[in-house]
mmCIF file with all atom_site columns, C-alpha atoms in Angstrom:
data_model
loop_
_atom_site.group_PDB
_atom_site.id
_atom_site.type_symbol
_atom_site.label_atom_id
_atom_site.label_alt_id
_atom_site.label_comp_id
_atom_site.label_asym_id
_atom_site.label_entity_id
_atom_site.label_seq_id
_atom_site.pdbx_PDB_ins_code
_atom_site.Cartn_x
_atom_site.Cartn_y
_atom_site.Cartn_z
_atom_site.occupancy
_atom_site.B_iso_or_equiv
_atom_site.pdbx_formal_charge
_atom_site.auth_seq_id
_atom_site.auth_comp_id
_atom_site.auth_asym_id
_atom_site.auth_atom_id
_atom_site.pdbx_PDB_model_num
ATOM 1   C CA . UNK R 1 1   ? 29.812 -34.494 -42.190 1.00 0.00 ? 1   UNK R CA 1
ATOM 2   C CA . UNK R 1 2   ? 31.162 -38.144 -42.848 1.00 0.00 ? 2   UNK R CA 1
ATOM 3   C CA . UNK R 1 3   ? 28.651 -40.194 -45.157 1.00 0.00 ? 3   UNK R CA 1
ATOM 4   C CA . UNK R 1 4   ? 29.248 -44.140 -46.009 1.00 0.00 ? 4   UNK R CA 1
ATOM 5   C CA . UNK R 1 5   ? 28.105 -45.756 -48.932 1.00 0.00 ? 5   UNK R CA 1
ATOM 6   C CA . UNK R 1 6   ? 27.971 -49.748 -48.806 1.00 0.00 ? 6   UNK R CA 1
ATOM 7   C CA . UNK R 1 7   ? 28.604 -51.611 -51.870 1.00 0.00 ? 7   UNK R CA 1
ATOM 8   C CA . UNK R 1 8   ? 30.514 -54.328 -53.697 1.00 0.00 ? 8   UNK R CA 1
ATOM 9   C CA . UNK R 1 9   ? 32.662 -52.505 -55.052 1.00 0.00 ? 9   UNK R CA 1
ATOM 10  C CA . UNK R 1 10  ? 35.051 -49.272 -54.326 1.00 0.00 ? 10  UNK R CA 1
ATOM 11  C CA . UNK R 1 11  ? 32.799 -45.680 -55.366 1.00 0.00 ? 11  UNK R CA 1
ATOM 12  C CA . UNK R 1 12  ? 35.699 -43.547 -56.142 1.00 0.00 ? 12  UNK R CA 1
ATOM 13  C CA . UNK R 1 13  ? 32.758 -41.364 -58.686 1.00 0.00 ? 13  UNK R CA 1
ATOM 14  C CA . UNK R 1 14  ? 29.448 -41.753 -57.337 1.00 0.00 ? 14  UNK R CA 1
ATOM 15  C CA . UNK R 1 15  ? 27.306 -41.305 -60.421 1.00 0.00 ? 15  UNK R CA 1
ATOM 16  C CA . UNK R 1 16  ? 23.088 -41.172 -60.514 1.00 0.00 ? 16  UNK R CA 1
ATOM 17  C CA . UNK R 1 17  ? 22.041 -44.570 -62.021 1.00 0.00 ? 17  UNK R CA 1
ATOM 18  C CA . UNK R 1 18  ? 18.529 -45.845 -63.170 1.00 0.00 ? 18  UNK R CA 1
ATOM 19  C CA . UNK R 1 19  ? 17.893 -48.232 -60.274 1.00 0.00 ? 19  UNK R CA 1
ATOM 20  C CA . UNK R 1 20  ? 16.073 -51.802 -61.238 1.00 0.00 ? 20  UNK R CA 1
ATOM 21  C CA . UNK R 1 21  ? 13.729 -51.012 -58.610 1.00 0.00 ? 21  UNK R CA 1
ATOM 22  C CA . UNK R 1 22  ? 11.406 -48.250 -57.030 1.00 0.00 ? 22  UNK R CA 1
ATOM 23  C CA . UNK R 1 23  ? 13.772 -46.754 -53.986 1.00 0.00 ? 23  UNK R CA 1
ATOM 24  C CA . UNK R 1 24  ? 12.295 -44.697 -51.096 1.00 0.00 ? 24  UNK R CA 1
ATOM 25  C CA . UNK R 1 25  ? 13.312 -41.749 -52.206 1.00 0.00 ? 25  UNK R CA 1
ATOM 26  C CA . UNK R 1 26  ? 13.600 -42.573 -56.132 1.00 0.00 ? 26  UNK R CA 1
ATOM 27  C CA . UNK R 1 27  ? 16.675 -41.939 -58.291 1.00 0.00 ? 27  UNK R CA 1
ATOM 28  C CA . UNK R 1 28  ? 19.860 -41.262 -56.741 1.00 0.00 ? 28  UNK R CA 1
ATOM 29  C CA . UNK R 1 29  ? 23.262 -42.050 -55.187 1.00 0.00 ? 29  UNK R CA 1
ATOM 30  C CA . UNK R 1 30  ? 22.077 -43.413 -51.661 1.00 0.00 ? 30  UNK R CA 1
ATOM 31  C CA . UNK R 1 31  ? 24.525 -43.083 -48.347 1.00 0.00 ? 31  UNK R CA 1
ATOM 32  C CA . UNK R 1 32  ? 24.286 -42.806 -44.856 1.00 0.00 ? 32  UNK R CA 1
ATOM 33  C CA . UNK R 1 33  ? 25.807 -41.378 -41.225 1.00 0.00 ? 33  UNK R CA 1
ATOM 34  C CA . UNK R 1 34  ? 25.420 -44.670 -39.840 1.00 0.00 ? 34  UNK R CA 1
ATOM 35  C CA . UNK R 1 35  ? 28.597 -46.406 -39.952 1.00 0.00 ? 35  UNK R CA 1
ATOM 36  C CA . UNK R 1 36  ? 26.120 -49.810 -39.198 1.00 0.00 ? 36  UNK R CA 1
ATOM 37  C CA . UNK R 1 37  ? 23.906 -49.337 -42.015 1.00 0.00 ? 37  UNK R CA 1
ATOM 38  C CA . UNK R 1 38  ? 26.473 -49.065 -44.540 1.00 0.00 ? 38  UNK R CA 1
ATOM 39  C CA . UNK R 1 39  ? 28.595 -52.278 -43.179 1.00 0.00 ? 39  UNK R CA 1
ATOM 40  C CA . UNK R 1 40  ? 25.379 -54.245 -43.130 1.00 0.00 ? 40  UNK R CA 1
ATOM 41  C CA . UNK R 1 41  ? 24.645 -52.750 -46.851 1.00 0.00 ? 41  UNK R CA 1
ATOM 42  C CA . UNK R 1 42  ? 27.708 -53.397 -48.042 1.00 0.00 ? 42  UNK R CA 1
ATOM 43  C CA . UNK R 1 43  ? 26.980 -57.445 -47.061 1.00 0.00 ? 43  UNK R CA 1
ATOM 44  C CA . UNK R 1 44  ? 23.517 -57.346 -48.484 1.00 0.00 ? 44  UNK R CA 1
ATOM 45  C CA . UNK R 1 45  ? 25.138 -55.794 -52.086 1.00 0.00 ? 45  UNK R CA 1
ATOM 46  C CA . UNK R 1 46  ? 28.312 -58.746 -51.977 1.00 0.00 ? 46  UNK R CA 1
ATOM 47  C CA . UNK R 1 47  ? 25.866 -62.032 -51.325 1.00 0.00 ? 47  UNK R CA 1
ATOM 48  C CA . UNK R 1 48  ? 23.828 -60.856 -53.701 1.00 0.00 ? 48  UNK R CA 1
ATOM 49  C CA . UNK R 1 49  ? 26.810 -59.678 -56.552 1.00 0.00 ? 49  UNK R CA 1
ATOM 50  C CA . UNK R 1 50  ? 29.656 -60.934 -55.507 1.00 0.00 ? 50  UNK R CA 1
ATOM 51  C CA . UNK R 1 51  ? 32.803 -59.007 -55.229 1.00 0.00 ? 51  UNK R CA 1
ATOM 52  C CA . UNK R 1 52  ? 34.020 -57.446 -51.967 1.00 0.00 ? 52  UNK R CA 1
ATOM 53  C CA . UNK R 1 53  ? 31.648 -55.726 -49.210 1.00 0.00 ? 53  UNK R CA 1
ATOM 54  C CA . UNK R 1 54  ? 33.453 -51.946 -49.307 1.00 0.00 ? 54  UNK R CA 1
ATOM 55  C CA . UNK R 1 55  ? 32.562 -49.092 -47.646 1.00 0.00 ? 55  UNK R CA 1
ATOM 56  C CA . UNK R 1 56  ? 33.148 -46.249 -49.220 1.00 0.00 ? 56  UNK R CA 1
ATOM 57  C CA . UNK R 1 57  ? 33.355 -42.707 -47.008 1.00 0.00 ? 57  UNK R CA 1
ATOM 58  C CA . UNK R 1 58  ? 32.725 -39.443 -48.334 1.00 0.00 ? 58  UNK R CA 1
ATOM 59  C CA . UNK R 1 59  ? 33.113 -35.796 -46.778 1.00 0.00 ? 59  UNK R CA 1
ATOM 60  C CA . UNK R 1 60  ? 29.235 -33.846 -47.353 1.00 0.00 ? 60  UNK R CA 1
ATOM 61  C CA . UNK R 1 61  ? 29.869 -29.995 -47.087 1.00 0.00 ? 61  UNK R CA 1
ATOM 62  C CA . UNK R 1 62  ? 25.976 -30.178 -45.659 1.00 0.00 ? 62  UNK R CA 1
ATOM 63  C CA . UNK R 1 63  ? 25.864 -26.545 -44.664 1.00 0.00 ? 63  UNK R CA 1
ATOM 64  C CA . UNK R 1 64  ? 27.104 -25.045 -47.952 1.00 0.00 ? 64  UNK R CA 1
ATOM 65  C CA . UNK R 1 65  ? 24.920 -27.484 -49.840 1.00 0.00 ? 65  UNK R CA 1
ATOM 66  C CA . UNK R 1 66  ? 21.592 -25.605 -48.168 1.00 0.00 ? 66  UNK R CA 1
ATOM 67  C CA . UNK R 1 67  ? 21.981 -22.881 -49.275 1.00 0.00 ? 67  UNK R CA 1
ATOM 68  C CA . UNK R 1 68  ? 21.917 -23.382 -52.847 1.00 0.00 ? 68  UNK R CA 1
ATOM 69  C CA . UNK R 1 69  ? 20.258 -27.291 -52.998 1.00 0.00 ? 69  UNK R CA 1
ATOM 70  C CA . UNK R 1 70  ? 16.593 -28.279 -52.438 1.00 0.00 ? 70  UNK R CA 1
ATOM 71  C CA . UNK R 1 71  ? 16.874 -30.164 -49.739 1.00 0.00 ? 71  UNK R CA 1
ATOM 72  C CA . UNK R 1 72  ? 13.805 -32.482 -48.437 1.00 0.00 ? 72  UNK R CA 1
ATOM 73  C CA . UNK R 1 73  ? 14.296 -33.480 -44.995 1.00 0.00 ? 73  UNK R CA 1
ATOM 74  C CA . UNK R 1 74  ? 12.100 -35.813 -42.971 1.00 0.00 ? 74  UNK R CA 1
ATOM 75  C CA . UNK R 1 75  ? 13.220 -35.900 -39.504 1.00 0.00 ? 75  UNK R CA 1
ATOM 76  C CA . UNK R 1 76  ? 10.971 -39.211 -38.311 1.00 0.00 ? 76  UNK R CA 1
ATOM 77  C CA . UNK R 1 77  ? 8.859  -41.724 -39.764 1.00 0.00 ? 77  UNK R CA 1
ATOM 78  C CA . UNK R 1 78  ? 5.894  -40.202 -39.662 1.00 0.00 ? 78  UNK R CA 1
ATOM 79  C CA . UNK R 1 79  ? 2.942  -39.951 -42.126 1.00 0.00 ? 79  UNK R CA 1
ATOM 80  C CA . UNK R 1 80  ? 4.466  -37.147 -44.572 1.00 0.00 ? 80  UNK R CA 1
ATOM 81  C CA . UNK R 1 81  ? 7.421  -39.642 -44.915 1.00 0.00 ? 81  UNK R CA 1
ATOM 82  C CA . UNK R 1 82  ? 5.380  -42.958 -44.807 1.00 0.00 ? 82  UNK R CA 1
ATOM 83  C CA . UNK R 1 83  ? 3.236  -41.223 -47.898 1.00 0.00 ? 83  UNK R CA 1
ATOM 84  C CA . UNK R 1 84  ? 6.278  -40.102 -49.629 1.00 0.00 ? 84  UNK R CA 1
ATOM 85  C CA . UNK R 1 85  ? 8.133  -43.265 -49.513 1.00 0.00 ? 85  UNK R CA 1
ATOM 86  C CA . UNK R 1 86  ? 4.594  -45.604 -50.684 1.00 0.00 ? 86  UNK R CA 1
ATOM 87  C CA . UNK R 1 87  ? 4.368  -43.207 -53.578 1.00 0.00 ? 87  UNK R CA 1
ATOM 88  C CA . UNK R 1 88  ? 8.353  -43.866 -54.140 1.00 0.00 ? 88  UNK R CA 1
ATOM 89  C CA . UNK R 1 89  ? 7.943  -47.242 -54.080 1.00 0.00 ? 89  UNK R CA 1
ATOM 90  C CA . UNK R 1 90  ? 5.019  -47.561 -56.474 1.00 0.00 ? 90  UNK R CA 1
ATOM 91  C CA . UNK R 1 91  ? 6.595  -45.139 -58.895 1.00 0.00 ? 91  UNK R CA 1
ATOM 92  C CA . UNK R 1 92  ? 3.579  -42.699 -58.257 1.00 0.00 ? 92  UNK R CA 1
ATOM 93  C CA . UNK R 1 93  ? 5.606  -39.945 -56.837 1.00 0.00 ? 93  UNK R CA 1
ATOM 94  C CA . UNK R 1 94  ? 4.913  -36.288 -58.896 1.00 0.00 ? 94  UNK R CA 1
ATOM 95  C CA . UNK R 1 95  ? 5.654  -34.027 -56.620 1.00 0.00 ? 95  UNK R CA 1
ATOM 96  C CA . UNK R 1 96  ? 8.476  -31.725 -56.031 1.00 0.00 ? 96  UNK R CA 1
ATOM 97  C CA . UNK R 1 97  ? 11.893 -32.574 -57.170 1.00 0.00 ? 97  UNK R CA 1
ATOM 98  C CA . UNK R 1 98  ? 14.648 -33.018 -55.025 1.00 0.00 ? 98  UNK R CA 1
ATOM 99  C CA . UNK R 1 99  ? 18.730 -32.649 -55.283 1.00 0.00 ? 99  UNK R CA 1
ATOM 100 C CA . UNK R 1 100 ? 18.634 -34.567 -52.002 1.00 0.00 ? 100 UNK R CA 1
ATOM 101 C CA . UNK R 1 101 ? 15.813 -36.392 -49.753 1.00 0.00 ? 101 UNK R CA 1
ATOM 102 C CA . UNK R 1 102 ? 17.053 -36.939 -46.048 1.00 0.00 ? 102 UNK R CA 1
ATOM 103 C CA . UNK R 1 103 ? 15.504 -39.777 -43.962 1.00 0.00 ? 103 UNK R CA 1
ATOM 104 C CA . UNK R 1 104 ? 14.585 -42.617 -42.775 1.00 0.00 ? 104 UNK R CA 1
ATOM 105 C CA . UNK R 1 105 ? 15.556 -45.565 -44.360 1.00 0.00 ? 105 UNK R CA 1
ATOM 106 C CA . UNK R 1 106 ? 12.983 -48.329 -45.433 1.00 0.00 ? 106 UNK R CA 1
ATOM 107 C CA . UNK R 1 107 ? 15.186 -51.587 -45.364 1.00 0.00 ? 107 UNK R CA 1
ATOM 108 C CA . UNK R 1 108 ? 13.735 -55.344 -46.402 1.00 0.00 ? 108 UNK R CA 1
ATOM 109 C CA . UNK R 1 109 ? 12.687 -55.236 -42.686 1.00 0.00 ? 109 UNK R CA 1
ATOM 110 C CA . UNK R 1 110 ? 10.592 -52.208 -42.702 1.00 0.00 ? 110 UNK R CA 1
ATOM 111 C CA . UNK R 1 111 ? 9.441  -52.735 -46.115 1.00 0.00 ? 111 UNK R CA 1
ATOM 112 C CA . UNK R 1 112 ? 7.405  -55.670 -45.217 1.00 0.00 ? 112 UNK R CA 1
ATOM 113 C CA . UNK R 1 113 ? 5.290  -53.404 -43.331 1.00 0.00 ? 113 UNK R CA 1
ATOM 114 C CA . UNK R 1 114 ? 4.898  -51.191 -46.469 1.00 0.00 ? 114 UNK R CA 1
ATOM 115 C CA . UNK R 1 115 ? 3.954  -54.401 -48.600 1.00 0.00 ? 115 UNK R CA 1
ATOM 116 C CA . UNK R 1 116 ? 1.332  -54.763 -45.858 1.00 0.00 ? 116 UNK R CA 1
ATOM 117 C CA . UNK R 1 117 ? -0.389 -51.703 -46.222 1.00 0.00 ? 117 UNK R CA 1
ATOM 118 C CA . UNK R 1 118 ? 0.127  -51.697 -49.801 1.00 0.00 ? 118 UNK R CA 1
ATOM 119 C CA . UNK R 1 119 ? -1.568 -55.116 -49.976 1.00 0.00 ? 119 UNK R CA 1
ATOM 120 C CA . UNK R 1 120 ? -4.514 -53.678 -47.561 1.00 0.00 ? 120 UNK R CA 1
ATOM 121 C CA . UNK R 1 121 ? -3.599 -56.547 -45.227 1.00 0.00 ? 121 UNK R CA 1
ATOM 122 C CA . UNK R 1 122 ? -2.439 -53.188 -43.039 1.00 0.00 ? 122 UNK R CA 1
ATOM 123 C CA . UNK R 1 123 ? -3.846 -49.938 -41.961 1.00 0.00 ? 123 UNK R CA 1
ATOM 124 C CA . UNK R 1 124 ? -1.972 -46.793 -42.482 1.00 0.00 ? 124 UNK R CA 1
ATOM 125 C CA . UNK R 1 125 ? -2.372 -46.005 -38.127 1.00 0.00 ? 125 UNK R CA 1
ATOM 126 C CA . UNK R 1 126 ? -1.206 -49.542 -37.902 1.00 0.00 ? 126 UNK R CA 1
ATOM 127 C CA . UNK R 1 127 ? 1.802  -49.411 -40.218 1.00 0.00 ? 127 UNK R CA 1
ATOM 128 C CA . UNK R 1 128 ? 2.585  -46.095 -38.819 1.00 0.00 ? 128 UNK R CA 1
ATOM 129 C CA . UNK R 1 129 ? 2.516  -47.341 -35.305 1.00 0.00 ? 129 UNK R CA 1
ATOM 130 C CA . UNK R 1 130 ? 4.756  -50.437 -36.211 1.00 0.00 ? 130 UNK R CA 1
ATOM 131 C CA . UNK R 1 131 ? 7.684  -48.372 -37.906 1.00 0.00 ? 131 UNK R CA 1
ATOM 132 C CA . UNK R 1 132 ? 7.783  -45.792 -35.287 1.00 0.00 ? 132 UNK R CA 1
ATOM 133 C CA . UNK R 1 133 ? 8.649  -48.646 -33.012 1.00 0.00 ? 133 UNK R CA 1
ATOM 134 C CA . UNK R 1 134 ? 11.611 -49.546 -34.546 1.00 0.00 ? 134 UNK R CA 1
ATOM 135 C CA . UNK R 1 135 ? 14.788 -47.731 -34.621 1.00 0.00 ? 135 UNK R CA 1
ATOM 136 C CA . UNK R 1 136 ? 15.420 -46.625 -38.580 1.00 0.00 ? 136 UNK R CA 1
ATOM 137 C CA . UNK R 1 137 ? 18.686 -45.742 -39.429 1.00 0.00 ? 137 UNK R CA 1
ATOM 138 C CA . UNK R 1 138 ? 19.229 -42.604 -41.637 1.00 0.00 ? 138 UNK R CA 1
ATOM 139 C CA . UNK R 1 139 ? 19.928 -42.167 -45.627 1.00 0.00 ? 139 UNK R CA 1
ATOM 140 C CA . UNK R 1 140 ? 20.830 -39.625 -47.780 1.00 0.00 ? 140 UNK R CA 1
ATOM 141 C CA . UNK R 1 141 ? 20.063 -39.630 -51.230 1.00 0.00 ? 141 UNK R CA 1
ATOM 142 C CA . UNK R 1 142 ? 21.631 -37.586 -53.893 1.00 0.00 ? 142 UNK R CA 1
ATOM 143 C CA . UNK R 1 143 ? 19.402 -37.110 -56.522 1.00 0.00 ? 143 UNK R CA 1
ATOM 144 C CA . UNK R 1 144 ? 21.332 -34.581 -59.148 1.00 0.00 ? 144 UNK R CA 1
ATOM 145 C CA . UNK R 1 145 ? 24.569 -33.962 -60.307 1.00 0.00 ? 145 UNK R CA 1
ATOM 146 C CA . UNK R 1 146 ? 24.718 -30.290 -58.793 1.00 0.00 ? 146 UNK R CA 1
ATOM 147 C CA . UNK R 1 147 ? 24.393 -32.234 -55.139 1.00 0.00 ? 147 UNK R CA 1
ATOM 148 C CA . UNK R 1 148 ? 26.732 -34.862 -56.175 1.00 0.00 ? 148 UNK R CA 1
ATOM 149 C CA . UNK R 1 149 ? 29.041 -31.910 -56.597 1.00 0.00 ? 149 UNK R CA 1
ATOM 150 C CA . UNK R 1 150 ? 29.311 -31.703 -52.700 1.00 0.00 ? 150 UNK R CA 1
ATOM 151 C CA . UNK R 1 151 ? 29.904 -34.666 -52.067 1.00 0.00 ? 151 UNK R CA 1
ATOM 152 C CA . UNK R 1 152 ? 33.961 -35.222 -51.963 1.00 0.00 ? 152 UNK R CA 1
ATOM 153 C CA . UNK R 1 153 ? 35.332 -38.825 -51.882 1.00 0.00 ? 153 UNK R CA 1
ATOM 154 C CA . UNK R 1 154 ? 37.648 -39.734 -49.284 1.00 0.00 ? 154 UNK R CA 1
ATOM 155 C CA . UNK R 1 155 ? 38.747 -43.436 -48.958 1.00 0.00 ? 155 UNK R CA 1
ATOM 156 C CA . UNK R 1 156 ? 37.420 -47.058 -49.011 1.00 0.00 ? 156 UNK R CA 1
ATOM 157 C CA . UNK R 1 157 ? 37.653 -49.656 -47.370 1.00 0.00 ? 157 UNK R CA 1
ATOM 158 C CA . UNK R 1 158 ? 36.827 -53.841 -47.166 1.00 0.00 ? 158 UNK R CA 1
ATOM 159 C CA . UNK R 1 159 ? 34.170 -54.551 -44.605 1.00 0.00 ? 159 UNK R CA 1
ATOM 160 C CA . UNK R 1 160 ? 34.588 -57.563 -42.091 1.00 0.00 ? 160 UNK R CA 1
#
């Protein structure tokens, strides 16, 4: 399977680095199947850094990685995810760890409607209702070293 990872810069040796934020799916090396995402990603990461937008492609051995990962998969964005990703966020997560979390991805866009319920401005049927009407790309997030080990690097290359 083909996974993109949009950045500034070429990642040649994706490495797990203490973000400067609570991510969705906490601490990892974040990609995605959709070629989109990652283009629009790799814009986002350049106006705010500088540099270059680059995509960088990998080759997942997804299969293999099953059977001997723990895997967390959430297939929609529905209320096991929406809960996951609010306790993410907040950095009140203690559940299960995870070499990689599959799912949804919360951009700025979708993240206002977290902020919303978060503020209490939103309900969760509400907020639940509004993301499900939107079409969320997927990510993948690597969240060890061990899963990092099946992920294989395979070029880069400068976004338009």
């Amino acid at each position: 399977m083909l996974l993109y990872h949009g950045s500034n810069m070429v990642v040649e040796s994706p490495e797990i680095r203490k973000p400067n934020r609570n991510l969705d799916f906490g601490m990892g090396f974040y990609t995605t199947s959709s070629l989109e995402q990652a283009n629009s990603f790799s814009h986002i990461v350049f106006n705010r850094r500088g540099g270059r937008p680059i995509l960088s492609i990998y080759d997942f051995d997804y299969e293999t990685a099953r059977s001997s990962l723990a895997i967390k998969e959430f297939a929609h964005a529905d209320e096991e995810w929406f809960d996951f990703v609010c306790a993410m966020r907040i950095g009140e997560y203690r559940g299960r760890q995870y070499d990689i979390i599959i799912g949804p991805v919360a951009n700025d866009t979708v993240y206002r409607t977290f902020i919303g319920f978060l503020a209490g401005v939103t309900g969760k049927e509400e907020a639940l209702r509004q993301l499900m009407a939107r079409k969320l790309h997927d990510q993948i997030a690597f969240c060890s070293d061990k899963a990092l080990g099946f992920l294989t690097y395979t070029h880069s290359k400068e976004v338009d």
